[in-house]
CSV table of C-alpha atoms in Angstrom, one decimal:
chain,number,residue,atom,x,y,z
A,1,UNK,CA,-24.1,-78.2,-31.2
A,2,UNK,CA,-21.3,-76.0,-30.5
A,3,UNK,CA,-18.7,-78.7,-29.9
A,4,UNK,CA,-20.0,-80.4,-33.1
A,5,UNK,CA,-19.0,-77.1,-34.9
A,6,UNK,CA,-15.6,-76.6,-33.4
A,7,UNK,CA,-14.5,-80.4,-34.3
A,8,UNK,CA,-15.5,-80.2,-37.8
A,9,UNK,CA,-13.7,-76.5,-38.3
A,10,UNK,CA,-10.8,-77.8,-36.2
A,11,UNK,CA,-10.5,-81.2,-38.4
A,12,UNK,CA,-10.7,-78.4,-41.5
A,13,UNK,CA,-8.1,-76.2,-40.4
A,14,UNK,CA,-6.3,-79.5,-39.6
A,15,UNK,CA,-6.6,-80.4,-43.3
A,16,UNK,CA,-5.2,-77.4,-44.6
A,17,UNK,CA,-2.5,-77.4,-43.0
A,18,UNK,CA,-2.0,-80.5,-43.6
A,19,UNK,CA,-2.3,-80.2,-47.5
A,20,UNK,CA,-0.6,-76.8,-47.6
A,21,UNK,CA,2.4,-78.7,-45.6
A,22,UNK,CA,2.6,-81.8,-47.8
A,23,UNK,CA,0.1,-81.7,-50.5
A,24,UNK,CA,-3.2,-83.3,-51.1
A,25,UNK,CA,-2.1,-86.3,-52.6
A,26,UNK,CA,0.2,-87.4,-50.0
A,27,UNK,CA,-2.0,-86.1,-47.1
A,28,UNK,CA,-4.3,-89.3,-45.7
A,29,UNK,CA,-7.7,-89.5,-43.4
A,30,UNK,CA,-5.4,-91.3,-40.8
A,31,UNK,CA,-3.1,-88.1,-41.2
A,32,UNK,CA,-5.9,-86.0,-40.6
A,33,UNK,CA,-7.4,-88.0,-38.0
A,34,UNK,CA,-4.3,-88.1,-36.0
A,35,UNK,CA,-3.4,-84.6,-36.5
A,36,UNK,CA,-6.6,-83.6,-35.2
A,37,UNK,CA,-6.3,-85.3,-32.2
A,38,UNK,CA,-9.2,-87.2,-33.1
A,39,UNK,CA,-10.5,-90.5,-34.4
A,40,UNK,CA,-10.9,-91.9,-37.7
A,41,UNK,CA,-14.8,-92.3,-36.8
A,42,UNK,CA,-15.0,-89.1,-35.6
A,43,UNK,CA,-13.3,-87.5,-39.1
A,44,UNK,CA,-15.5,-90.0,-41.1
A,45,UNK,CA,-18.6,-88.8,-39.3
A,46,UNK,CA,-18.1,-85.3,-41.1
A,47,UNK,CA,-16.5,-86.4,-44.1
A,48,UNK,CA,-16.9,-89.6,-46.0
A,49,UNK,CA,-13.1,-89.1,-48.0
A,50,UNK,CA,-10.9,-87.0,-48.9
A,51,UNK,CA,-12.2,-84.9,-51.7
A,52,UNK,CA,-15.0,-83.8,-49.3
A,53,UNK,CA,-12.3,-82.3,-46.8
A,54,UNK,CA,-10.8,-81.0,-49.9
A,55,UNK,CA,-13.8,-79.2,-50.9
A,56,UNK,CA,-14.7,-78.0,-47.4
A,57,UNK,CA,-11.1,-76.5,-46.8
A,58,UNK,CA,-12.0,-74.7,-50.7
A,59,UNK,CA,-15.2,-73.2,-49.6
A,60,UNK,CA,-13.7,-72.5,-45.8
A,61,UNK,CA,-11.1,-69.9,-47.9
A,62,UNK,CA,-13.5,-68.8,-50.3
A,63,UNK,CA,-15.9,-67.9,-47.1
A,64,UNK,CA,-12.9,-64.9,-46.5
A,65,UNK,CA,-13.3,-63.6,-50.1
A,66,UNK,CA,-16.7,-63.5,-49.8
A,67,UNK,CA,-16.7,-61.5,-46.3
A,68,UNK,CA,-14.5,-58.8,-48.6
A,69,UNK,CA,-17.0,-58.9,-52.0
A,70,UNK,CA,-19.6,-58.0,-49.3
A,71,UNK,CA,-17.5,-55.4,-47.3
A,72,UNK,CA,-17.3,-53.9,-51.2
A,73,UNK,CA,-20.6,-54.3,-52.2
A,74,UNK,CA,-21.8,-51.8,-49.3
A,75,UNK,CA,-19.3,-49.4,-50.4
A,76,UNK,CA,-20.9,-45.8,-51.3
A,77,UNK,CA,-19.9,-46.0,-54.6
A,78,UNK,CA,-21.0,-46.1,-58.6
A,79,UNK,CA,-21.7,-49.5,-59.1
A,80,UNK,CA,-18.8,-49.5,-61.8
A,81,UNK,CA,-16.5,-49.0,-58.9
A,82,UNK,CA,-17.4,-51.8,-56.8
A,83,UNK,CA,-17.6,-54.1,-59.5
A,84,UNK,CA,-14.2,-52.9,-60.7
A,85,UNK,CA,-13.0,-52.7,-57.0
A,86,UNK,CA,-14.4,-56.5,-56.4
A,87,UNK,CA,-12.6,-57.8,-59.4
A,88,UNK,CA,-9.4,-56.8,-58.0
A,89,UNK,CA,-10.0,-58.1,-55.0
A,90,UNK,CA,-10.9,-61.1,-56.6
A,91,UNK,CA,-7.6,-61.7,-57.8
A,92,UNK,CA,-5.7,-60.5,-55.2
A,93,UNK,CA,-7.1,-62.8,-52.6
A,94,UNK,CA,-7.6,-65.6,-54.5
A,95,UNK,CA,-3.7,-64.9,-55.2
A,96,UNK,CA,-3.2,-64.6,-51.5
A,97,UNK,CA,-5.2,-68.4,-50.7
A,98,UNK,CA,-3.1,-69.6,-53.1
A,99,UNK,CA,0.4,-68.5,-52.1
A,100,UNK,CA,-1.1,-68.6,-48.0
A,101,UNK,CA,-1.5,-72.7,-48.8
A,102,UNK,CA,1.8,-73.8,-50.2
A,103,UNK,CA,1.6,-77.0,-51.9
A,104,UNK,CA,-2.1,-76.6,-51.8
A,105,UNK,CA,-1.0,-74.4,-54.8
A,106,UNK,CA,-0.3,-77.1,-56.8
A,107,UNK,CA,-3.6,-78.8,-56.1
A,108,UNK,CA,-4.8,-75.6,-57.5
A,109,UNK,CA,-2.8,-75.8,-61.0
A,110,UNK,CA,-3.1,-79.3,-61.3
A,111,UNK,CA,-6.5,-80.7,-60.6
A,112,UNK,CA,-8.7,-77.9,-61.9
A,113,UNK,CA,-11.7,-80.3,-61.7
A,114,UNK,CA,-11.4,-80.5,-58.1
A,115,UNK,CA,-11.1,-77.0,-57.7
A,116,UNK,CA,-14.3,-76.3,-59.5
A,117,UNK,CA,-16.6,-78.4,-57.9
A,118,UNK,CA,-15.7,-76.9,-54.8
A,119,UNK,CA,-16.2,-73.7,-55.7
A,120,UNK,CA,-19.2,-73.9,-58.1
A,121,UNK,CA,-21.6,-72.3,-54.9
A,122,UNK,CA,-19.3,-69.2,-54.4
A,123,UNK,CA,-18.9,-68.5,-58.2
A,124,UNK,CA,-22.5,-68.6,-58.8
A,125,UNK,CA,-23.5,-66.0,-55.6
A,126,UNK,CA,-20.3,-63.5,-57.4
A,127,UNK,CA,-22.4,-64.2,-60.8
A,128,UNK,CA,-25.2,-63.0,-58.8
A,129,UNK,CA,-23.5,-60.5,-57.0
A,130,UNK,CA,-22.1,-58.7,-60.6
A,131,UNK,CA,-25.9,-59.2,-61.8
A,132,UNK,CA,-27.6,-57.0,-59.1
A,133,UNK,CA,-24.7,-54.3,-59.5
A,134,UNK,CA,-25.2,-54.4,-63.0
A,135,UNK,CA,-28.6,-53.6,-63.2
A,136,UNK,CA,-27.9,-51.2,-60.6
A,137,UNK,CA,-25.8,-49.5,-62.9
A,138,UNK,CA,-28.4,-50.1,-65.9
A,139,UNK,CA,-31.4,-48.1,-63.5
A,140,UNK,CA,-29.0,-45.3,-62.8
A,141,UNK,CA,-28.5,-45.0,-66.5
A,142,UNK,CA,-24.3,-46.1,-66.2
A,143,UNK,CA,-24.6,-49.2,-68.2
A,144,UNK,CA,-26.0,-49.8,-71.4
A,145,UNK,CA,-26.4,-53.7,-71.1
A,146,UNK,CA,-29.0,-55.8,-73.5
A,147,UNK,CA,-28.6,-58.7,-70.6
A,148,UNK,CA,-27.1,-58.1,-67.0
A,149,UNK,CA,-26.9,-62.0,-66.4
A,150,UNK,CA,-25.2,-63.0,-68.9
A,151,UNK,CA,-22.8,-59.7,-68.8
A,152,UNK,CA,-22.0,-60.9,-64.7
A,153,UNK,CA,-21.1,-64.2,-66.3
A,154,UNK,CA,-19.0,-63.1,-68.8
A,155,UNK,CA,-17.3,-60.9,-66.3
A,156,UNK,CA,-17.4,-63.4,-63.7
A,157,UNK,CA,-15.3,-65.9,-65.8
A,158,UNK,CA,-13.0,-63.1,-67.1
A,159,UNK,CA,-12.1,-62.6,-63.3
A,160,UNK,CA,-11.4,-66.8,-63.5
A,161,UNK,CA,-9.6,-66.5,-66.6
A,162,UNK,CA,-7.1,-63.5,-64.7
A,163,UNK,CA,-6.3,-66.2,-61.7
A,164,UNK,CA,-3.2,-68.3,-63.3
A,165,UNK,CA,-1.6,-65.1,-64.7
A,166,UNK,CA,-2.5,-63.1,-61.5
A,167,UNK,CA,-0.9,-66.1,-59.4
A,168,UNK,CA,2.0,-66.5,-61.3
A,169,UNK,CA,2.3,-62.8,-62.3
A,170,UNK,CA,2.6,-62.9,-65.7
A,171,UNK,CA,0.2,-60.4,-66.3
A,172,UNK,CA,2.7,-57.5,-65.4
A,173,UNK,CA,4.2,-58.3,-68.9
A,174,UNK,CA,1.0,-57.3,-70.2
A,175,UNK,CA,0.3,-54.1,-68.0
A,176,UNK,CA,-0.1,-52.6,-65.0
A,177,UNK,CA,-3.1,-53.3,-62.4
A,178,UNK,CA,-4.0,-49.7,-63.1
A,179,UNK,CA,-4.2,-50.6,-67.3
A,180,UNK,CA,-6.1,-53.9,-66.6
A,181,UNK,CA,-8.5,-51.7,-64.0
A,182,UNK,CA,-9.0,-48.9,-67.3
A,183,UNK,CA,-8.9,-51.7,-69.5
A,184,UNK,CA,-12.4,-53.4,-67.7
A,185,UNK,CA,-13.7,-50.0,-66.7
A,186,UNK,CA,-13.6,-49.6,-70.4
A,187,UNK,CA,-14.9,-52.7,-71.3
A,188,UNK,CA,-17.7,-52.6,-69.2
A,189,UNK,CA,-18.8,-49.4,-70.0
A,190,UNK,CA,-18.3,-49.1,-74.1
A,191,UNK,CA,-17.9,-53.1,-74.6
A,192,UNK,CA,-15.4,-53.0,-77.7
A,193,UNK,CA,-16.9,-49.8,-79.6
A,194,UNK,CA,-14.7,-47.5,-81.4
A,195,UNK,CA,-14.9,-43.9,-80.3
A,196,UNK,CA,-16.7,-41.8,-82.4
């Protein structure tokens, strides 16, 4: 079982090297195969093409964010701090996969599709994650929220939408980290209510 293990990680790690080196598109099985050191049946024994290499090496580097959100998540902190504190981190290690992968960078801008469907698992356990922080926040009497679920969606996908801008940092025409870290803590605690 344990060599089983090692050959499909090594023919992963194989991959995204391979696809940070010269892309997806011009990255074959054969390439993989031979780079691995091992057969095409043995590659086609863990993976029938390669979208499903593709969306292993995705949720292989996703694995390393997730191993942080967790590390946050048993912070002793308010529950508006870890959430706060796990969006940044969001960004700034999804930034870092990106940049880490070269041309797998352009996989990432250019065949969104892709992208999502390997990552559908890992955004659904962060919706999750938000959720139980949330309501955390609503028992301890932080947050006033009608609907933690659909408030750790909402935030979940505003942490998506921040990605592109984050990668490319374009955001720092639009503030500082430390404005857009006031500028959720805001959100999340007064939603877009005028002060009184």
């Amino acid at each position: 079982m344990a060599t089983i293990v090692k050959t499909k990680d090594l023919m992963i790690e194989v991959a995204r090297q391979l696809f940070a080196r010269v892309g997806f598109t011009n990255t074959t099985m054969n390439d993989i195969a031979d780079a691995s050191k091992k057969g095409r049946r043995t590659l086609y024994t863990y993976f029938r093409n390669k979208d499903e290499i593709f969306q292993a090496v995705i949720e292989r580097e996703l694995e390393r964010l997730w191993h942080d959100m967790e590390l946050i998540r048993r912070l002793p902190a308010t529950p508006e701090e870890k959430i706060l504190t796990m969006m940044l981190t969001h960004l700034d290690k999804i930034k870092d996969l990106v940049l880490r992968n070269g041309s797998l960078r352009a996989e990432f801008f250019r065949d969104a599709w892709l992208v999502e469907r390997a990552r559908s698992s890992f955004d659904e356990k962060e919706i999750h994650q938000l959720q139980d922080l949330l309501e955390e926040g609503k028992r301890l009497g932080h947050f006033s929220i009608p609907n933690p679920r659909l408030m750790a969606y909402l935030l979940q996908n505003i942490i998506k939408g921040m990605e592109v801008p984050f990668i490319s940092g374009s955001y720092r025409a639009k503030g500082t980290i430390e404005e857009i870290r006031a500028t959720v803590r805001h959100l999340i605690l007064h939603g877009l209510e005028s002060p009184e």
